[in-house]
Short mmCIF file of N, CA and C in Angstrom, two decimals:
data_model
loop_
_atom_site.label_atom_id
_atom_site.label_comp_id
_atom_site.label_asym_id
_atom_site.label_seq_id
_atom_site.Cartn_x
_atom_site.Cartn_y
_atom_site.Cartn_z
N MET A 1 2.04 -23.99 62.80
CA MET A 1 1.05 -23.18 62.14
C MET A 1 1.66 -21.91 61.50
N LYS A 2 2.51 -21.30 62.29
CA LYS A 2 3.16 -20.10 61.82
C LYS A 2 4.08 -20.36 60.62
N GLY A 3 4.79 -21.44 60.60
CA GLY A 3 5.67 -21.82 59.51
C GLY A 3 4.90 -22.16 58.27
N ASP A 4 3.70 -22.76 58.44
CA ASP A 4 2.84 -23.12 57.33
C ASP A 4 2.33 -21.83 56.59
N LYS A 5 2.03 -20.81 57.37
CA LYS A 5 1.57 -19.55 56.83
C LYS A 5 2.69 -18.88 56.03
N LYS A 6 3.89 -18.93 56.53
CA LYS A 6 5.07 -18.34 55.85
C LYS A 6 5.36 -19.09 54.55
N ALA A 7 5.18 -20.37 54.56
CA ALA A 7 5.41 -21.18 53.35
C ALA A 7 4.41 -20.82 52.28
N LYS A 8 3.12 -20.61 52.64
CA LYS A 8 2.13 -20.24 51.68
C LYS A 8 2.42 -18.86 51.09
N ILE A 9 2.83 -17.92 51.88
CA ILE A 9 3.22 -16.58 51.39
C ILE A 9 4.40 -16.70 50.48
N LYS A 10 5.36 -17.52 50.83
CA LYS A 10 6.58 -17.70 49.99
C LYS A 10 6.18 -18.29 48.62
N VAL A 11 5.29 -19.25 48.60
CA VAL A 11 4.83 -19.82 47.34
C VAL A 11 4.11 -18.77 46.49
N LYS A 12 3.31 -17.93 47.12
CA LYS A 12 2.56 -16.86 46.37
C LYS A 12 3.58 -15.93 45.74
N TYR A 13 4.63 -15.57 46.44
CA TYR A 13 5.65 -14.66 45.89
C TYR A 13 6.42 -15.33 44.74
N ILE A 14 6.68 -16.61 44.85
CA ILE A 14 7.40 -17.34 43.82
C ILE A 14 6.53 -17.44 42.55
N VAL A 15 5.21 -17.72 42.72
CA VAL A 15 4.31 -17.76 41.60
C VAL A 15 4.21 -16.38 40.96
N ALA A 16 4.06 -15.32 41.75
CA ALA A 16 3.97 -13.97 41.19
C ALA A 16 5.23 -13.61 40.43
N ALA A 17 6.42 -13.94 40.98
CA ALA A 17 7.66 -13.64 40.30
C ALA A 17 7.78 -14.42 39.01
N ALA A 18 7.33 -15.68 39.00
CA ALA A 18 7.38 -16.48 37.77
C ALA A 18 6.44 -15.88 36.70
N LEU A 19 5.27 -15.47 37.09
CA LEU A 19 4.35 -14.82 36.14
C LEU A 19 4.91 -13.54 35.59
N ILE A 20 5.49 -12.75 36.42
CA ILE A 20 6.15 -11.49 35.97
C ILE A 20 7.26 -11.82 35.02
N ALA A 21 8.06 -12.82 35.29
CA ALA A 21 9.16 -13.19 34.38
C ALA A 21 8.61 -13.67 33.03
N VAL A 22 7.60 -14.48 33.04
CA VAL A 22 7.05 -14.94 31.78
C VAL A 22 6.44 -13.85 30.95
N PHE A 23 5.66 -12.94 31.56
CA PHE A 23 5.09 -11.79 30.82
C PHE A 23 6.17 -10.86 30.36
N SER A 24 7.21 -10.68 31.11
CA SER A 24 8.32 -9.81 30.71
C SER A 24 9.03 -10.45 29.51
N ALA A 25 9.21 -11.76 29.51
CA ALA A 25 9.88 -12.45 28.40
C ALA A 25 8.99 -12.29 27.13
N PHE A 26 7.68 -12.45 27.26
CA PHE A 26 6.76 -12.24 26.12
C PHE A 26 6.88 -10.81 25.61
N TYR A 27 6.92 -9.83 26.50
CA TYR A 27 7.04 -8.43 26.10
C TYR A 27 8.37 -8.21 25.36
N LEU A 28 9.46 -8.71 25.88
CA LEU A 28 10.76 -8.56 25.25
C LEU A 28 10.80 -9.20 23.88
N PHE A 29 10.18 -10.33 23.75
CA PHE A 29 10.09 -11.03 22.46
C PHE A 29 9.40 -10.16 21.43
N ASP A 30 8.21 -9.61 21.76
CA ASP A 30 7.47 -8.79 20.83
C ASP A 30 8.20 -7.46 20.55
N TYR A 31 8.86 -6.90 21.55
CA TYR A 31 9.60 -5.66 21.36
C TYR A 31 10.73 -5.87 20.33
N LEU A 32 11.46 -6.95 20.50
CA LEU A 32 12.57 -7.28 19.60
C LEU A 32 12.04 -7.65 18.20
N ARG A 33 10.93 -8.33 18.17
CA ARG A 33 10.33 -8.70 16.90
C ARG A 33 9.88 -7.47 16.12
N ALA A 34 9.31 -6.49 16.80
CA ALA A 34 8.82 -5.26 16.16
C ALA A 34 10.01 -4.52 15.54
N LYS A 35 11.16 -4.62 16.11
CA LYS A 35 12.37 -3.96 15.59
C LYS A 35 12.81 -4.53 14.27
N THR A 36 12.34 -5.77 13.91
CA THR A 36 12.76 -6.42 12.67
C THR A 36 11.85 -6.04 11.48
N PHE A 37 10.77 -5.32 11.79
CA PHE A 37 9.85 -4.84 10.72
C PHE A 37 10.11 -3.36 10.46
N THR A 38 9.95 -2.98 9.20
CA THR A 38 10.11 -1.59 8.81
C THR A 38 8.82 -1.11 8.14
N VAL A 39 8.27 -0.02 8.62
CA VAL A 39 7.14 0.61 7.97
C VAL A 39 7.65 1.96 7.39
N GLU A 40 7.49 2.10 6.10
CA GLU A 40 7.99 3.30 5.46
C GLU A 40 6.96 3.88 4.52
N VAL A 41 6.96 5.21 4.47
CA VAL A 41 6.08 5.88 3.51
C VAL A 41 6.81 5.98 2.18
N VAL A 42 6.24 5.37 1.16
CA VAL A 42 6.86 5.31 -0.18
C VAL A 42 6.54 6.60 -0.96
N SER A 43 5.28 7.04 -0.88
CA SER A 43 4.89 8.26 -1.63
C SER A 43 3.68 8.86 -0.97
N VAL A 44 3.58 10.19 -1.22
CA VAL A 44 2.46 10.99 -0.75
C VAL A 44 2.03 11.85 -1.92
N SER A 45 0.72 11.83 -2.27
CA SER A 45 0.27 12.53 -3.43
C SER A 45 0.43 14.05 -3.28
N ASP A 46 0.32 14.55 -2.06
CA ASP A 46 0.50 16.00 -1.78
C ASP A 46 0.98 16.17 -0.35
N GLU A 47 2.22 16.57 -0.22
CA GLU A 47 2.80 16.78 1.12
C GLU A 47 2.43 18.09 1.72
N ASN A 48 1.82 18.95 0.93
CA ASN A 48 1.41 20.27 1.38
C ASN A 48 -0.02 20.56 0.96
N PRO A 49 -0.96 19.76 1.51
CA PRO A 49 -2.37 19.90 1.08
C PRO A 49 -3.07 21.10 1.66
N VAL A 50 -4.19 21.46 1.01
CA VAL A 50 -5.03 22.54 1.49
C VAL A 50 -5.84 21.98 2.64
N ALA A 51 -5.97 22.80 3.71
CA ALA A 51 -6.76 22.35 4.88
C ALA A 51 -8.25 22.49 4.58
N SER A 52 -8.73 21.49 3.82
CA SER A 52 -10.15 21.42 3.44
C SER A 52 -10.54 20.00 3.25
N ASN A 53 -11.74 19.62 3.74
CA ASN A 53 -12.13 18.23 3.60
C ASN A 53 -12.58 17.91 2.21
N ASP A 54 -12.43 18.85 1.26
CA ASP A 54 -12.66 18.52 -0.18
C ASP A 54 -11.42 17.91 -0.78
N GLU A 55 -10.28 18.00 -0.13
CA GLU A 55 -9.02 17.45 -0.61
C GLU A 55 -8.91 15.95 -0.26
N ARG A 56 -8.05 15.26 -0.98
CA ARG A 56 -7.70 13.87 -0.70
C ARG A 56 -6.20 13.72 -0.85
N VAL A 57 -5.57 13.02 0.06
CA VAL A 57 -4.15 12.75 -0.01
C VAL A 57 -3.93 11.24 0.00
N GLU A 58 -3.37 10.74 -1.05
CA GLU A 58 -3.06 9.32 -1.18
C GLU A 58 -1.71 9.02 -0.57
N ILE A 59 -1.64 8.07 0.32
CA ILE A 59 -0.36 7.74 1.01
C ILE A 59 -0.10 6.26 0.70
N THR A 60 1.08 6.00 0.18
CA THR A 60 1.52 4.63 -0.14
C THR A 60 2.56 4.24 0.90
N ILE A 61 2.35 3.06 1.51
CA ILE A 61 3.18 2.53 2.60
C ILE A 61 3.77 1.17 2.24
N ARG A 62 4.96 0.90 2.62
CA ARG A 62 5.60 -0.40 2.40
C ARG A 62 6.00 -0.96 3.75
N VAL A 63 5.74 -2.24 3.94
CA VAL A 63 6.12 -2.92 5.14
C VAL A 63 7.09 -4.06 4.75
N THR A 64 8.25 -4.11 5.43
CA THR A 64 9.21 -5.18 5.16
C THR A 64 9.61 -5.84 6.48
N HIS A 65 10.02 -7.08 6.38
CA HIS A 65 10.56 -7.85 7.49
C HIS A 65 11.91 -8.34 7.06
N PHE A 66 12.98 -7.87 7.73
CA PHE A 66 14.36 -8.12 7.34
C PHE A 66 14.58 -7.75 5.86
N GLY A 67 13.94 -6.66 5.45
CA GLY A 67 14.14 -6.16 4.09
C GLY A 67 13.27 -6.81 3.02
N LYS A 68 12.50 -7.86 3.41
CA LYS A 68 11.62 -8.52 2.44
C LYS A 68 10.17 -8.10 2.67
N PRO A 69 9.41 -7.86 1.55
CA PRO A 69 8.01 -7.42 1.70
C PRO A 69 7.15 -8.46 2.41
N VAL A 70 6.23 -7.95 3.20
CA VAL A 70 5.29 -8.85 3.89
C VAL A 70 3.86 -8.63 3.42
N GLU A 71 3.17 -9.71 3.12
CA GLU A 71 1.85 -9.65 2.59
C GLU A 71 0.81 -9.91 3.66
N GLY A 72 -0.34 -9.23 3.57
CA GLY A 72 -1.43 -9.49 4.48
C GLY A 72 -1.35 -8.86 5.84
N HIS A 73 -0.44 -7.95 6.03
CA HIS A 73 -0.38 -7.28 7.35
C HIS A 73 -1.38 -6.14 7.43
N VAL A 74 -1.99 -5.98 8.57
CA VAL A 74 -2.94 -4.92 8.82
C VAL A 74 -2.20 -3.65 9.13
N ILE A 75 -2.46 -2.61 8.35
CA ILE A 75 -1.87 -1.29 8.55
C ILE A 75 -2.93 -0.37 9.08
N PHE A 76 -2.61 0.35 10.12
CA PHE A 76 -3.53 1.29 10.79
C PHE A 76 -2.91 2.66 10.75
N ALA A 77 -3.67 3.70 10.40
CA ALA A 77 -3.22 5.05 10.38
C ALA A 77 -4.16 5.91 11.20
N LEU A 78 -3.55 6.81 12.04
CA LEU A 78 -4.32 7.71 12.87
C LEU A 78 -3.74 9.09 12.77
N PRO A 79 -4.50 10.02 12.15
CA PRO A 79 -4.03 11.39 12.00
C PRO A 79 -4.30 12.21 13.26
N SER A 80 -3.48 13.22 13.51
CA SER A 80 -3.73 14.12 14.66
C SER A 80 -4.92 15.00 14.42
N ASP A 81 -5.28 15.22 13.18
CA ASP A 81 -6.48 16.02 12.82
C ASP A 81 -6.92 15.57 11.45
N GLY A 82 -8.15 15.76 11.14
CA GLY A 82 -8.70 15.23 9.86
C GLY A 82 -9.08 13.76 10.08
N ARG A 83 -9.18 13.03 8.99
CA ARG A 83 -9.55 11.60 9.12
C ARG A 83 -9.05 10.80 7.94
N MET A 84 -9.06 9.52 8.08
CA MET A 84 -8.71 8.58 7.03
C MET A 84 -10.03 8.09 6.46
N LEU A 85 -10.05 7.83 5.14
CA LEU A 85 -11.22 7.23 4.53
C LEU A 85 -11.48 5.86 5.14
N ALA A 86 -10.39 5.12 5.32
CA ALA A 86 -10.43 3.84 6.06
C ALA A 86 -9.21 3.80 6.98
N PHE A 87 -9.39 3.53 8.25
CA PHE A 87 -8.28 3.59 9.21
C PHE A 87 -7.37 2.40 9.07
N THR A 88 -7.87 1.28 8.47
CA THR A 88 -7.02 0.09 8.29
C THR A 88 -7.07 -0.34 6.87
N THR A 89 -6.00 -1.08 6.47
CA THR A 89 -5.90 -1.69 5.15
C THR A 89 -4.91 -2.83 5.24
N LEU A 90 -4.84 -3.66 4.18
CA LEU A 90 -3.90 -4.77 4.16
C LEU A 90 -2.80 -4.56 3.16
N THR A 91 -1.63 -5.07 3.44
CA THR A 91 -0.54 -5.02 2.47
C THR A 91 -0.73 -6.07 1.40
N ASP A 92 -0.25 -5.75 0.20
CA ASP A 92 -0.37 -6.69 -0.92
C ASP A 92 0.90 -7.58 -0.95
N GLU A 93 1.11 -8.33 -2.03
CA GLU A 93 2.21 -9.28 -2.11
C GLU A 93 3.55 -8.55 -2.17
N ASP A 94 3.56 -7.25 -2.48
CA ASP A 94 4.79 -6.46 -2.47
C ASP A 94 5.02 -5.74 -1.15
N GLY A 95 4.10 -5.99 -0.18
CA GLY A 95 4.20 -5.34 1.13
C GLY A 95 3.71 -3.89 1.09
N VAL A 96 2.95 -3.54 0.05
CA VAL A 96 2.55 -2.16 -0.14
C VAL A 96 1.03 -2.03 0.18
N ALA A 97 0.70 -0.90 0.75
CA ALA A 97 -0.70 -0.56 1.01
C ALA A 97 -0.90 0.89 0.69
N THR A 98 -2.09 1.24 0.28
CA THR A 98 -2.41 2.66 -0.02
C THR A 98 -3.56 3.08 0.88
N MET A 99 -3.45 4.27 1.45
CA MET A 99 -4.50 4.85 2.32
C MET A 99 -4.80 6.22 1.86
N THR A 100 -5.98 6.71 2.19
CA THR A 100 -6.40 8.05 1.76
C THR A 100 -6.73 8.88 3.03
N TYR A 101 -6.06 10.03 3.11
CA TYR A 101 -6.26 10.99 4.19
C TYR A 101 -7.13 12.11 3.71
N VAL A 102 -8.13 12.50 4.55
CA VAL A 102 -9.00 13.65 4.26
C VAL A 102 -8.73 14.69 5.29
N PRO A 103 -8.16 15.81 4.85
CA PRO A 103 -7.79 16.90 5.80
C PRO A 103 -8.99 17.50 6.53
N TYR A 104 -8.69 18.18 7.59
CA TYR A 104 -9.71 18.94 8.32
C TYR A 104 -9.96 20.23 7.51
N THR A 105 -11.05 20.94 7.82
CA THR A 105 -11.30 22.22 7.17
C THR A 105 -10.95 23.33 8.13
N ALA A 106 -10.00 24.11 7.71
CA ALA A 106 -9.56 25.24 8.52
C ALA A 106 -10.64 26.31 8.53
N ASN A 107 -10.82 26.91 9.71
CA ASN A 107 -11.79 28.00 9.84
C ASN A 107 -11.33 28.90 11.03
N ALA A 108 -12.12 29.80 11.45
CA ALA A 108 -11.74 30.75 12.53
C ALA A 108 -11.50 30.02 13.84
N PHE A 109 -12.19 28.91 14.07
CA PHE A 109 -12.02 28.14 15.31
C PHE A 109 -10.92 27.10 15.23
N LEU A 110 -10.58 26.68 14.01
CA LEU A 110 -9.58 25.66 13.79
C LEU A 110 -8.59 26.19 12.75
N PRO A 111 -7.57 26.92 13.18
CA PRO A 111 -6.64 27.50 12.22
C PRO A 111 -5.79 26.45 11.54
N VAL A 112 -5.14 26.83 10.48
CA VAL A 112 -4.23 25.91 9.74
C VAL A 112 -3.07 25.51 10.64
N HIS A 113 -2.82 24.18 10.72
CA HIS A 113 -1.69 23.67 11.45
C HIS A 113 -1.26 22.37 10.86
N ASP A 114 -0.07 21.97 11.11
CA ASP A 114 0.47 20.72 10.53
C ASP A 114 -0.23 19.52 11.16
N VAL A 115 -0.23 18.45 10.37
CA VAL A 115 -0.91 17.19 10.80
C VAL A 115 0.14 16.09 10.82
N GLU A 116 0.14 15.34 11.90
CA GLU A 116 1.00 14.16 12.00
C GLU A 116 0.11 12.90 11.89
N ILE A 117 0.54 11.98 11.06
CA ILE A 117 -0.20 10.74 10.89
C ILE A 117 0.72 9.61 11.36
N ARG A 118 0.31 8.89 12.38
CA ARG A 118 1.06 7.70 12.82
C ARG A 118 0.53 6.49 12.08
N ILE A 119 1.42 5.83 11.40
CA ILE A 119 1.10 4.65 10.61
C ILE A 119 1.82 3.46 11.21
N ARG A 120 1.05 2.44 11.55
CA ARG A 120 1.62 1.32 12.25
C ARG A 120 1.15 0.00 11.70
N ASP A 121 2.03 -0.99 11.83
CA ASP A 121 1.78 -2.37 11.42
C ASP A 121 1.20 -3.11 12.62
N GLN A 122 -0.04 -3.51 12.54
CA GLN A 122 -0.69 -4.16 13.67
C GLN A 122 -0.53 -5.69 13.67
N SER A 123 0.16 -6.23 12.69
CA SER A 123 0.25 -7.67 12.55
C SER A 123 1.59 -8.23 12.99
N ASN A 124 2.50 -7.44 13.47
CA ASN A 124 3.83 -7.97 13.75
C ASN A 124 3.96 -8.51 15.20
N SER A 125 2.97 -8.29 16.06
CA SER A 125 3.08 -8.74 17.45
C SER A 125 2.48 -10.12 17.60
N VAL A 126 3.03 -10.86 18.59
CA VAL A 126 2.51 -12.19 18.87
C VAL A 126 1.78 -12.23 20.20
N PHE A 127 2.38 -11.67 21.26
CA PHE A 127 1.83 -11.71 22.62
C PHE A 127 1.28 -10.36 23.05
N TRP A 128 2.06 -9.31 22.94
CA TRP A 128 1.69 -7.95 23.31
C TRP A 128 1.52 -7.12 22.08
N GLU A 129 0.80 -6.05 22.23
CA GLU A 129 0.55 -5.12 21.10
C GLU A 129 1.70 -4.10 21.02
N ILE A 130 2.82 -4.51 20.44
CA ILE A 130 3.99 -3.66 20.23
C ILE A 130 4.15 -3.58 18.72
N ASN A 131 3.88 -2.40 18.17
CA ASN A 131 3.84 -2.26 16.73
C ASN A 131 5.06 -1.57 16.17
N ALA A 132 5.44 -1.97 14.96
CA ALA A 132 6.39 -1.18 14.16
C ALA A 132 5.61 -0.06 13.57
N TYR A 133 6.18 1.17 13.54
CA TYR A 133 5.41 2.26 13.06
C TYR A 133 6.35 3.37 12.45
N THR A 134 5.72 4.29 11.78
CA THR A 134 6.39 5.50 11.27
C THR A 134 5.45 6.65 11.36
N ASP A 135 5.98 7.84 11.38
CA ASP A 135 5.14 9.04 11.41
C ASP A 135 5.34 9.82 10.15
N LEU A 136 4.22 10.39 9.69
CA LEU A 136 4.23 11.24 8.49
C LEU A 136 3.71 12.61 8.88
N GLN A 137 4.50 13.64 8.53
CA GLN A 137 4.10 15.01 8.84
C GLN A 137 3.67 15.67 7.55
N LEU A 138 2.42 16.23 7.59
CA LEU A 138 1.87 16.97 6.43
C LEU A 138 1.85 18.42 6.80
N LYS A 139 2.44 19.25 5.99
CA LYS A 139 2.43 20.71 6.16
C LYS A 139 1.17 21.27 5.49
N MET A 140 0.17 21.54 6.27
CA MET A 140 -1.11 22.02 5.76
C MET A 140 -0.96 23.49 5.32
N ARG A 141 -1.80 23.91 4.39
CA ARG A 141 -1.76 25.31 3.91
C ARG A 141 -3.22 25.81 3.81
N ALA A 142 -3.40 27.11 3.87
CA ALA A 142 -4.70 27.73 3.74
C ALA A 142 -5.08 27.79 2.26
N ARG A 143 -6.34 28.00 2.04
CA ARG A 143 -6.87 28.09 0.65
C ARG A 143 -6.27 29.26 -0.07
#
C-alpha cells in the first residue's frame, strides 16, 4: 500500500514536470519568434506637441519580419498619458500603420511632462502573449 502511494506521487511529479517543460518550450518559442519582428516608428507629425487635447499627433509605424513587411498585423499603442483615437490598427501590405495620439491637457493639477507611448505588435505570438514592441517618447510643451 505504501509503495502504491509513492508511485502515484511520483507519477504526479512526472506529469507536472512534463507540463512545465511543454509550457516553457512554448514560451521560449514565442520569445524567440518575437525577436524576429521589428516594430519601428517611421515618422511623427510633431515630436514636441502642445499639452492640449486640441492637438493631434500622427504616428506612422512599420512592422517587419526578417526585414520584410508584414501585412494584417494588429498594432496596439498605449500612452502613459493622453489617449489614442484608436488603440489598435492593422498594418497594410507595406507593413505600415498610422495611429493618432491625442495629448492630455496640462493644467495646475497636471503639469507638462513627457509622454511615453508603447507600440507593440500583437500578432506575432503563437502560444504566449510575447510581443515585439518599441517605445516613443514625446517631449510635451506648454501653450
